[in-house]
mmCIF file of C-alpha atoms in Angstrom:
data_model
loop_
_atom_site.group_PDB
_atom_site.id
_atom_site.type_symbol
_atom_site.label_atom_id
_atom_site.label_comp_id
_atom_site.label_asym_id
_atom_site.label_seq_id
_atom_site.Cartn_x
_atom_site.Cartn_y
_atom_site.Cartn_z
ATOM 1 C CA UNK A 437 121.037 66.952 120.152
ATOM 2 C CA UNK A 438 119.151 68.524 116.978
ATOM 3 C CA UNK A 439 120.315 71.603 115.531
ATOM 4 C CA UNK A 440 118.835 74.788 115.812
ATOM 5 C CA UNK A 441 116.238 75.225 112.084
ATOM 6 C CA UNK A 442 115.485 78.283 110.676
ATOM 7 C CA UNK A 443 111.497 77.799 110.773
ATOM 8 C CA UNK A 444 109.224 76.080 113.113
ATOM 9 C CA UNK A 445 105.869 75.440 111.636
ATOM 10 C CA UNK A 446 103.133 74.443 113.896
ATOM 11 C CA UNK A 447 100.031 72.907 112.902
ATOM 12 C CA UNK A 448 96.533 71.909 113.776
ATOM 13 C CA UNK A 449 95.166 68.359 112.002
ATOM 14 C CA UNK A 450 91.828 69.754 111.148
ATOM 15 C CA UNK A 451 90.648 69.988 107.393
ATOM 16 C CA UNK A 452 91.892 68.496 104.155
ATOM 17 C CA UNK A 453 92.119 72.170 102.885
ATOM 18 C CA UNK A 454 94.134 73.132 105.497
ATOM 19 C CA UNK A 455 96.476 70.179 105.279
ATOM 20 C CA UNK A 456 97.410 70.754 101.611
ATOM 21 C CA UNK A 457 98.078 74.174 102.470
ATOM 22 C CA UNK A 458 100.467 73.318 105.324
ATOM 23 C CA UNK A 459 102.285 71.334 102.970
ATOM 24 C CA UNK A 460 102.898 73.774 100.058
ATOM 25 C CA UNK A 461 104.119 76.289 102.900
ATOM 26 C CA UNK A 462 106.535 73.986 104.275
ATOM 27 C CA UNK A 463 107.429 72.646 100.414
ATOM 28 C CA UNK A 464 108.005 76.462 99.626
ATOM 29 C CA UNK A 465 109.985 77.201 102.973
ATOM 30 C CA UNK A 466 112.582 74.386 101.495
ATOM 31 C CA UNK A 467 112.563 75.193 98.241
ATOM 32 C CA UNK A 468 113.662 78.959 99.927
ATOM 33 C CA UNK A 469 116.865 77.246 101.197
ATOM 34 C CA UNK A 470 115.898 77.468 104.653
ATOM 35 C CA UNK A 471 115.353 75.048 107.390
ATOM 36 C CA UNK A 472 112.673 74.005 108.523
ATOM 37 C CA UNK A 473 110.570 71.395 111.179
ATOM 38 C CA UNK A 474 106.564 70.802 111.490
ATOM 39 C CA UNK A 475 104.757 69.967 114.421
ATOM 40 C CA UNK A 476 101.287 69.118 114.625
ATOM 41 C CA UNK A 477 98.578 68.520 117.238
ATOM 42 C CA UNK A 478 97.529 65.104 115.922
ATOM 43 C CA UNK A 479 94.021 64.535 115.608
ATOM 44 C CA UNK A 480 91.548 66.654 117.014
ATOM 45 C CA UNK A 481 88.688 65.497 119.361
ATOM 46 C CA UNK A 482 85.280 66.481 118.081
ATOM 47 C CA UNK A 483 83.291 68.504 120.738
ATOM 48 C CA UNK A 484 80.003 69.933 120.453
ATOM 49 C CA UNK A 485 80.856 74.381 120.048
ATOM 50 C CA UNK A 486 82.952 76.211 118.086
ATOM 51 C CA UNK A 487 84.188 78.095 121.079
ATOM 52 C CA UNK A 488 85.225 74.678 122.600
ATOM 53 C CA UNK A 489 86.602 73.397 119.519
ATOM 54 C CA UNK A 490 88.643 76.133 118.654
ATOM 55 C CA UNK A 491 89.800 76.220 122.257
ATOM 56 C CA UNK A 492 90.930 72.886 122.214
ATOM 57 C CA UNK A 493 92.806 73.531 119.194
ATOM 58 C CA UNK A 494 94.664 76.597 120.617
ATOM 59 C CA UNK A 495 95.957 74.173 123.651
ATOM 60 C CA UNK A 496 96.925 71.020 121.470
ATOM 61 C CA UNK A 497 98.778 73.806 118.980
ATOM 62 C CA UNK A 498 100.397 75.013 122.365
ATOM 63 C CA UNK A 499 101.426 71.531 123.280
ATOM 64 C CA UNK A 500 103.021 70.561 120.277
ATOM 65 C CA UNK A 501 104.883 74.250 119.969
ATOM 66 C CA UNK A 502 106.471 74.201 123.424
ATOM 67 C CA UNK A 503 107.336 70.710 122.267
ATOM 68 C CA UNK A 504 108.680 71.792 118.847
ATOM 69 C CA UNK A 505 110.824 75.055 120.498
ATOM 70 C CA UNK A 506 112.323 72.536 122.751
ATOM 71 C CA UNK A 507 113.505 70.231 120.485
ATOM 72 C CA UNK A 508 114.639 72.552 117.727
ATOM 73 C CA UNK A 509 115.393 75.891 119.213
ATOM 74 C CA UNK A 510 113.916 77.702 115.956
ATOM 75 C CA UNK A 511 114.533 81.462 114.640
ATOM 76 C CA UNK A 512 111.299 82.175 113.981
ATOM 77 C CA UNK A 513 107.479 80.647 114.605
ATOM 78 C CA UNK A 514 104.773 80.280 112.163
ATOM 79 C CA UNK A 515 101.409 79.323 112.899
ATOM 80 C CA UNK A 516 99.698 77.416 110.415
ATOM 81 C CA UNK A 517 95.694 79.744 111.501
ATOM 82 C CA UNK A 518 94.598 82.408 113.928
ATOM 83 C CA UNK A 519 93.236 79.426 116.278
ATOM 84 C CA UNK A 520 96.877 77.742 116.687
ATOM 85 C CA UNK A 521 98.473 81.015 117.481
ATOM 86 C CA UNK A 522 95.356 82.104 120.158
ATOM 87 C CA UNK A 523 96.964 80.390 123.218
ATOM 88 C CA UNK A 524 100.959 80.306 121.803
ATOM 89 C CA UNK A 525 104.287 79.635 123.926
ATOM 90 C CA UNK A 526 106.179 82.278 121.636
ATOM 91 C CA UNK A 527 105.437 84.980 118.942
ATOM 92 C CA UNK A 528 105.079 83.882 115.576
ATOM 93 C CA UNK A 529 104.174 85.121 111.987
ATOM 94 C CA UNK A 530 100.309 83.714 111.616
ATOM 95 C CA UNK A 531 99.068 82.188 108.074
ATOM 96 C CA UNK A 532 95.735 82.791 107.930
ATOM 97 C CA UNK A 533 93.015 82.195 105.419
ATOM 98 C CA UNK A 534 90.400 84.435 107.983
ATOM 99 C CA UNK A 535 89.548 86.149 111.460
ATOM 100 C CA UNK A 536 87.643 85.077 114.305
ATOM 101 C CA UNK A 537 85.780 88.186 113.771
ATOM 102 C CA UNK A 538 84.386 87.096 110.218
ATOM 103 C CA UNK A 539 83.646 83.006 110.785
ATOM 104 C CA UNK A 540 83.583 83.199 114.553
ATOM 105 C CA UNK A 541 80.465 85.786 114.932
ATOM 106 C CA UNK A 542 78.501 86.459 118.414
ATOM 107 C CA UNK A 543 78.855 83.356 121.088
ATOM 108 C CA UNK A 544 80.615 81.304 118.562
ATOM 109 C CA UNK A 545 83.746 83.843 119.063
ATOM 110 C CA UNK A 546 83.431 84.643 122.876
ATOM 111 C CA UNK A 547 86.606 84.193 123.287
ATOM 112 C CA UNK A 548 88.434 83.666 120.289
ATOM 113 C CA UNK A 549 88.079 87.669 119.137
ATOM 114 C CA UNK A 550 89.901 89.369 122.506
ATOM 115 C CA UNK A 551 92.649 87.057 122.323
ATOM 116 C CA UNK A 552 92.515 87.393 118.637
ATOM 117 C CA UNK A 553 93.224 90.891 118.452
ATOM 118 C CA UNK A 554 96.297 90.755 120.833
ATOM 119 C CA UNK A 555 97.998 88.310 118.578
ATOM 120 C CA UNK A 556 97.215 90.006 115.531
ATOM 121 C CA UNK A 557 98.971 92.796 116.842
ATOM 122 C CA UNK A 558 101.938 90.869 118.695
ATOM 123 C CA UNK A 559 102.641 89.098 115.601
ATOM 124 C CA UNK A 560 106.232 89.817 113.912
ATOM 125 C CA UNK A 561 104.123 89.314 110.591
ATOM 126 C CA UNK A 562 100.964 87.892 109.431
ATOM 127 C CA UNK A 563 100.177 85.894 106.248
ATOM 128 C CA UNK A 564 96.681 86.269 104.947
ATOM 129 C CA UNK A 565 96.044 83.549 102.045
ATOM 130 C CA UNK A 566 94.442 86.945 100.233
ATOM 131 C CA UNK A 567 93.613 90.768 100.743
ATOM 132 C CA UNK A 568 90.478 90.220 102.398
ATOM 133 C CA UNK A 569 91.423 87.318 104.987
ATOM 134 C CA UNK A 570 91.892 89.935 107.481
ATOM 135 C CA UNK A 571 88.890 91.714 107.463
ATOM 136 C CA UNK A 572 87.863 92.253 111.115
ATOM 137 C CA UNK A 573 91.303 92.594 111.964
ATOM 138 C CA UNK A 574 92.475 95.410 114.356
ATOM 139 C CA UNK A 575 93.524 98.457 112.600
ATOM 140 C CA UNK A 576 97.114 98.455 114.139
ATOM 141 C CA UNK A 577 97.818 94.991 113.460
ATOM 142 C CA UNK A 578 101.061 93.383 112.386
ATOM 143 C CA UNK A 579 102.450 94.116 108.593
ATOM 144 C CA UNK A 580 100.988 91.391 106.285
ATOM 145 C CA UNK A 581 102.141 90.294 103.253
ATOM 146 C CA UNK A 582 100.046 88.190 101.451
ATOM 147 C CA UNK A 583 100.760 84.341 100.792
ATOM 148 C CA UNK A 584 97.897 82.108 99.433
ATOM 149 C CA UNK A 585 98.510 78.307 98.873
ATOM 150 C CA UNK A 586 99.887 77.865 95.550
ATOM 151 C CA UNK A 587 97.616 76.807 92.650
ATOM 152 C CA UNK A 588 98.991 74.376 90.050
ATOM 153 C CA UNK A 589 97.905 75.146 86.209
ATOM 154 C CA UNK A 590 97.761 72.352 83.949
ATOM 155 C CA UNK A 591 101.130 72.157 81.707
ATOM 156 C CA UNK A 592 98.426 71.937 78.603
ATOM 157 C CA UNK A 593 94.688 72.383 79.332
ATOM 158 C CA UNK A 594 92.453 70.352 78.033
ATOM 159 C CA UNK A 595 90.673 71.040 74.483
ATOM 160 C CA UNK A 596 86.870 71.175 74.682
ATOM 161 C CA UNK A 597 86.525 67.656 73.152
ATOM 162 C CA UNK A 598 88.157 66.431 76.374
ATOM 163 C CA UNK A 599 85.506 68.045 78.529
ATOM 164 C CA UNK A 600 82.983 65.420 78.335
ATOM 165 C CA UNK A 601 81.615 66.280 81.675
ATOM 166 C CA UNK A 602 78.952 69.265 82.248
ATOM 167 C CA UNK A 603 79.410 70.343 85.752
ATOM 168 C CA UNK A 604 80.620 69.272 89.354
ATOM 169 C CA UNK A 605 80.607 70.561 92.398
ATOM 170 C CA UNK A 606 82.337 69.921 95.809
ATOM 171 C CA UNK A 607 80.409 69.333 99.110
ATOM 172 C CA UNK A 608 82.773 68.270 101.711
ATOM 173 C CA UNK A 609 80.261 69.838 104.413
ATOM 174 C CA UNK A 610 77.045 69.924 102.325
ATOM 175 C CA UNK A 611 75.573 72.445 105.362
ATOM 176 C CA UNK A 612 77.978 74.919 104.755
ATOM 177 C CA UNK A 613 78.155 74.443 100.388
ATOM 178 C CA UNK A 614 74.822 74.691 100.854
ATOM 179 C CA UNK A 615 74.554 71.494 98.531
ATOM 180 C CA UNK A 616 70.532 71.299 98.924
ATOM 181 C CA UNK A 617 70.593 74.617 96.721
ATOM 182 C CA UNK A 618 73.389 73.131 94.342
ATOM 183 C CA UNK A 619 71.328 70.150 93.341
ATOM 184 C CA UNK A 620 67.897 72.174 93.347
ATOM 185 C CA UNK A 621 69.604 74.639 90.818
ATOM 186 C CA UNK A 622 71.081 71.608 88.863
ATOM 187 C CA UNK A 623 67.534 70.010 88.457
ATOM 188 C CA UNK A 624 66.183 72.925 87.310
ATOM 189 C CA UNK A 625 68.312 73.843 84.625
ATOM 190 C CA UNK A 626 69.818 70.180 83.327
ATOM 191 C CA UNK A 627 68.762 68.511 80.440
ATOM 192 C CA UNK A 628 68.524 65.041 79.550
ATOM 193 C CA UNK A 629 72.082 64.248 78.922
ATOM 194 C CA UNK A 630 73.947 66.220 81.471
ATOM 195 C CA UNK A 631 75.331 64.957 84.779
ATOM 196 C CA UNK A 632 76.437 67.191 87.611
ATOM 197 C CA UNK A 633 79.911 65.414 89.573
ATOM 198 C CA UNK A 634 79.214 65.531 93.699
ATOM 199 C CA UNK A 635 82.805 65.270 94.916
ATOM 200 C CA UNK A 636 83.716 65.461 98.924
ATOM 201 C CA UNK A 637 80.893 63.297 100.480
ATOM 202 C CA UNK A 638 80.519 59.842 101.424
ATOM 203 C CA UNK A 639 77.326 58.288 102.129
ATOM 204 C CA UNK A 640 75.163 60.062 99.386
ATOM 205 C CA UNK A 641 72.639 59.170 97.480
ATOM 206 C CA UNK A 642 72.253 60.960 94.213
ATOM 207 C CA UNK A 643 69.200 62.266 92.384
ATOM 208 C CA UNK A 644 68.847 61.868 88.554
ATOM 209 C CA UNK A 645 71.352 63.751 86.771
ATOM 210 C CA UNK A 646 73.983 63.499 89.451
ATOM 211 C CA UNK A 647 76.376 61.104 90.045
ATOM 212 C CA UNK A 648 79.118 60.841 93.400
ATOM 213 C CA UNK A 649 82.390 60.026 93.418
ATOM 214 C CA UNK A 650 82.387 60.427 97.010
ATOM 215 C CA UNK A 651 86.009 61.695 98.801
ATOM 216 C CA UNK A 652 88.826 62.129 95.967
ATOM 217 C CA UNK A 653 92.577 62.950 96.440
ATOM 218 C CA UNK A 654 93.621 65.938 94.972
ATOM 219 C CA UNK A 655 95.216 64.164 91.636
ATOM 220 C CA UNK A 656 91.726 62.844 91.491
ATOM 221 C CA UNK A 657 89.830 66.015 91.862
ATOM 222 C CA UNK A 658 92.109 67.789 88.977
ATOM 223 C CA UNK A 659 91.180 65.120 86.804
ATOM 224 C CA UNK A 660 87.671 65.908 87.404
ATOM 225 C CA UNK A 661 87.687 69.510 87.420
ATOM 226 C CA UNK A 662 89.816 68.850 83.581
ATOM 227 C CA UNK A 663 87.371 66.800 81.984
ATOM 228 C CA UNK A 664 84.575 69.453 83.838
ATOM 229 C CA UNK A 665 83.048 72.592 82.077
ATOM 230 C CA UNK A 666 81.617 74.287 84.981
ATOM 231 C CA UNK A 667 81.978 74.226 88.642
ATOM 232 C CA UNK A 668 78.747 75.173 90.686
ATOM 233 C CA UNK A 669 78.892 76.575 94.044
ATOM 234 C CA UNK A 670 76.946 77.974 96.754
ATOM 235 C CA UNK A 671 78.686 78.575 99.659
ATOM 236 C CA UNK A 672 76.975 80.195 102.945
ATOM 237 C CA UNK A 673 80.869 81.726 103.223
ATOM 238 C CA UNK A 674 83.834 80.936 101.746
ATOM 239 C CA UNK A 675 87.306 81.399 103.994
ATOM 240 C CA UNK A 676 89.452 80.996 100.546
ATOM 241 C CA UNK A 677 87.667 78.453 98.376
ATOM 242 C CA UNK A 678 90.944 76.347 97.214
ATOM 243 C CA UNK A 679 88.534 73.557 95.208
ATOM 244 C CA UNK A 680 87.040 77.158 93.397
ATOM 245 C CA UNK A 681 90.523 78.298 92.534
ATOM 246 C CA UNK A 682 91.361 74.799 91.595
ATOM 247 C CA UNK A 683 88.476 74.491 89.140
ATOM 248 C CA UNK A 684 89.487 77.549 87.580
ATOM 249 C CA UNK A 685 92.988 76.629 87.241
ATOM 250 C CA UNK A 686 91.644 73.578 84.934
ATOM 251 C CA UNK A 687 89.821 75.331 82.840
ATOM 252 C CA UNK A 688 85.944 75.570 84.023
ATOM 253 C CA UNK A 689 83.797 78.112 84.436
ATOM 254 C CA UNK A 690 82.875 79.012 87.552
ATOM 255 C CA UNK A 691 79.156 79.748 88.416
ATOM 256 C CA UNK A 692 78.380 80.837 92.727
ATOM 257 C CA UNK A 693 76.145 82.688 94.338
ATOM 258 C CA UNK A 694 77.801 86.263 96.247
ATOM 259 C CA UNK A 695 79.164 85.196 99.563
ATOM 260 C CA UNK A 696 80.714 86.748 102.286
ATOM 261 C CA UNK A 697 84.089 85.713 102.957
ATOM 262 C CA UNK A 698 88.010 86.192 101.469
ATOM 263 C CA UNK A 699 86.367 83.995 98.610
ATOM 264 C CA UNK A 700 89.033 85.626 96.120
ATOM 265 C CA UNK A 701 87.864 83.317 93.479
ATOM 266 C CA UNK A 702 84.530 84.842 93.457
ATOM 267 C CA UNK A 703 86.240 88.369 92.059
ATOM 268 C CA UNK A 704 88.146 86.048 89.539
ATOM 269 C CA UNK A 705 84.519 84.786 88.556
ATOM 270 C CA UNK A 706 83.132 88.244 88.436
ATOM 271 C CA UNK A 707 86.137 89.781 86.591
ATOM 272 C CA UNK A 708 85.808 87.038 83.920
ATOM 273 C CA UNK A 709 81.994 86.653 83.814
ATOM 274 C CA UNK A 710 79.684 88.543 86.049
ATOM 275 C CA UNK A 711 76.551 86.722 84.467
ATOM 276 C CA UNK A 712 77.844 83.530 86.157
ATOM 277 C CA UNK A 713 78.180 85.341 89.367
ATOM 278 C CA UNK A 714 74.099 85.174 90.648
ATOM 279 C CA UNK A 715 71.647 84.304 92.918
ATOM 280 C CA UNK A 716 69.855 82.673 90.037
ATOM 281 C CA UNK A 717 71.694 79.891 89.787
ATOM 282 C CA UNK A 718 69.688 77.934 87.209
ATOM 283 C CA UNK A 719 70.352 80.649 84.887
ATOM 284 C CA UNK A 720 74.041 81.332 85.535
ATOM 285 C CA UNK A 721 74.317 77.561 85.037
ATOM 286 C CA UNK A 722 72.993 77.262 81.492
ATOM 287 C CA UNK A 723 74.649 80.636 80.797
ATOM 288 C CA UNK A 724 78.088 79.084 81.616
ATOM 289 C CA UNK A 725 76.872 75.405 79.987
ATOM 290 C CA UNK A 726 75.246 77.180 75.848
ATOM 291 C CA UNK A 727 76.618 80.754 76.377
ATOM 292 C CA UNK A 728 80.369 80.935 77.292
ATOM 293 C CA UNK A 729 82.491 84.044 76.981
ATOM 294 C CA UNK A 730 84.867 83.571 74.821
ATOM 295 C CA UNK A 731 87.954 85.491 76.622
ATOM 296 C CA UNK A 732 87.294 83.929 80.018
ATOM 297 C CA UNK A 733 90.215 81.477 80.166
ATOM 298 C CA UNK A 734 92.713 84.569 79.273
ATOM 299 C CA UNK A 735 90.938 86.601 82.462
ATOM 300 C CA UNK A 736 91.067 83.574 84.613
ATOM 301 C CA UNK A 737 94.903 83.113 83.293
ATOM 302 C CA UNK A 738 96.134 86.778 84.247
ATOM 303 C CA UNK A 739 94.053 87.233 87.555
ATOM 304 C CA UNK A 740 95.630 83.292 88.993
ATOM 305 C CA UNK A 741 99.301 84.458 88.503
ATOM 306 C CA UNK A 742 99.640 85.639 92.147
ATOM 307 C CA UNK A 743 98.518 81.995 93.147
ATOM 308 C CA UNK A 744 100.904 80.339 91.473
ATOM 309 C CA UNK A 745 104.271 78.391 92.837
ATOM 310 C CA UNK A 746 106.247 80.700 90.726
ATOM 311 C CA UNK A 747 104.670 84.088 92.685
ATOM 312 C CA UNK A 748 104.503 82.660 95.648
ATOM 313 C CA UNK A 749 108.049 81.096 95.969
ATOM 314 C CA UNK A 750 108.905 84.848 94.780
ATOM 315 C CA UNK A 751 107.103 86.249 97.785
ATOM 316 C CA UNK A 752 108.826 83.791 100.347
ATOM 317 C CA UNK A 753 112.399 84.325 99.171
ATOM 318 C CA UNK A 754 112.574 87.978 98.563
ATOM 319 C CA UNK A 755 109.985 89.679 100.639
ATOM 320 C CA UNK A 756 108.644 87.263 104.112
ATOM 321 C CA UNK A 757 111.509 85.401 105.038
ATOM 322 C CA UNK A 758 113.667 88.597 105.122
ATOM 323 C CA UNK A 759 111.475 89.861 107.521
ATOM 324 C CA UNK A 760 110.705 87.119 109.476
ATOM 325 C CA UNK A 761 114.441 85.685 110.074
ATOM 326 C CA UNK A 762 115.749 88.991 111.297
ATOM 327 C CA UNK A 763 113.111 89.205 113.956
ATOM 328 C CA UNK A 764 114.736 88.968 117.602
ATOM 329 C CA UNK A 765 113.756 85.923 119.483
ATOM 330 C CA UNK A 766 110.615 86.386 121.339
ATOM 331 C CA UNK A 767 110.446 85.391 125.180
ATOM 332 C CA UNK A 768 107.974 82.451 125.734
ATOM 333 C CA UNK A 769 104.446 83.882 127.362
ATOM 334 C CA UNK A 770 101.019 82.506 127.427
#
């Protein structure tokens, strides 16, 4: 029979963001010293709503937890997002990147935002990926502590001779990066010469001036982002932006329009260079491309030090897993 772990991790297959960050929680759990299993819900069926698919989500994350507590009798639960903990077998911390009531408005949260506020305040802890991923969140809700996915800076950036590329941008739902407005804003302000990067998207045919490399793995992306000087976004909301925080972390200059959202590389951006921050995109673009601001990297350096292994690990050892290993047992309840 399997011995008892220290940490059961549950998790839903959904996004490729949301996969690397199960992994670097789990990779920081063990590097911690304790013990820990994963379960996940396998692939996910694609239905037609968001209430649907978040509900069906909730019951495969169910499945695979009553599974999981069977087979390894763990100390203490966490669920890898609000939607696997919605319909849990048992208590657990929650890490979160945002609420139901933020990306889950009106009909698209019927359901998700009651249940949502019980577990938020059931929870022995919760662990938003930044300050703002709980907004919406119940005023008497569990303690957080905050615990981002880690990002990795380059042992040695690269000079500006190595950064033969002018911009890229990532577009792994073009909808939602709003992608139309990307490439509208690079047309405008481009000159002959200069090639924007379209990274996330198969099956798309690039204007003039652009050039797709459709979906990259993350060593991939890096390499892009290092050889980049400016990453171009547009996001209708942005959850927590990992390929923003990435770009940053290799050295480019970020240029986005405001969005709603945890988005805590858009107050990096700001911080850094609030000309780059604009609806104008055009503008912000050749600002960041003939105009650059000269202690930017040091900015970016400082304000990325709570994202990085180092911090984080930090955070685990000393502060969350204190907390969440002395936390009694819960009883299992829908």
């Amino acid at each position: 029979m399997p011995r008892p772990v220290d940490v059961l991790v549950v998790c839903i297959d959904s996004t490729g963001g949301w996969r690397e960050a199960n992994r670097e929680l789990v990779a920081g759990l063990g590097r911690a010293g304790v013990s820990v299993e994963v379960v996940r819900t396998g692939p996910v069926p694609r239905v037609r709503t968001f209430a649907l698919t978040d509900l069906t989500q909730a019951h495969l994350a169910r499945r695979a937890a009553i599974a999981g507590i069977a087979r390894h009798q763990p100390r203490a639960i966490i669920y890898c997002s609000v939607t696997a903990a919605l319909l849990w077998p048992r208590p657990g911390a929650i890490f979160l990147d945002a609420t139901a009531h933020e990306n889950r408005p009106g009909r698209h949260g019927i359901w998700q935002r009651p249940v949502e506020n019980r577990r938020l305040a059931q929870a022995p802890l919760l662990l938003p990926w930044s300050d703002r991923s709980l907004a919406g969140a119940p005023a008497a809700h569990a303690p957080a502590f905050a615990l981002p996915p880690p990002i990795e800076l380059p042992s040695q950036m690269p000079g500006p001779g190595a950064r033969d590329g002018a911009a890229i941008t990532y577009a792994g739902d073009p909808v939602k990066r709003r992608l139309d407005r990307v490439l509208d804003a690079w047309q405008s302000s481009r000159r002959p010469g200069e090639t924007l990067i379209v990274s996330g998207l198969h099956g798309f045919d690039p204007p003039d001036g652009v050039r797709s490399v459709g979906r990259v793995g993350r060593p991939e992306f890096r390499q892009l982002l290092e050889r980049s000087r400016v990453f171009v976004a547009a996001p209708q909301r942005e959850d927590h932006g990992i390929a923003a925080l990435e770009a940053l972390a290799c050295g480019c200059r970020l240029v986005t329009t405001p969005a709603p959202g945890a988005y805590p590389a858009l107050d990096i951006a700001r911080a850094a260079d609030p000309r780059l921050v604009s609806q104008d995109l055009p503008r912000a673009i050749r600002l960041a491309l003939d105009d650059p601001v000269e202690e930017y990297a040091s900015v970016v350096a400082q304000r990325l030090a709570p994202f990085t292994a180092e911090a984080i690990d930090r955070q685990l050892a000393d502060v969350i897993l204190p907390r969440l290993l002395t936390q009694r047992p819960a009883v299992m309840r829908a």
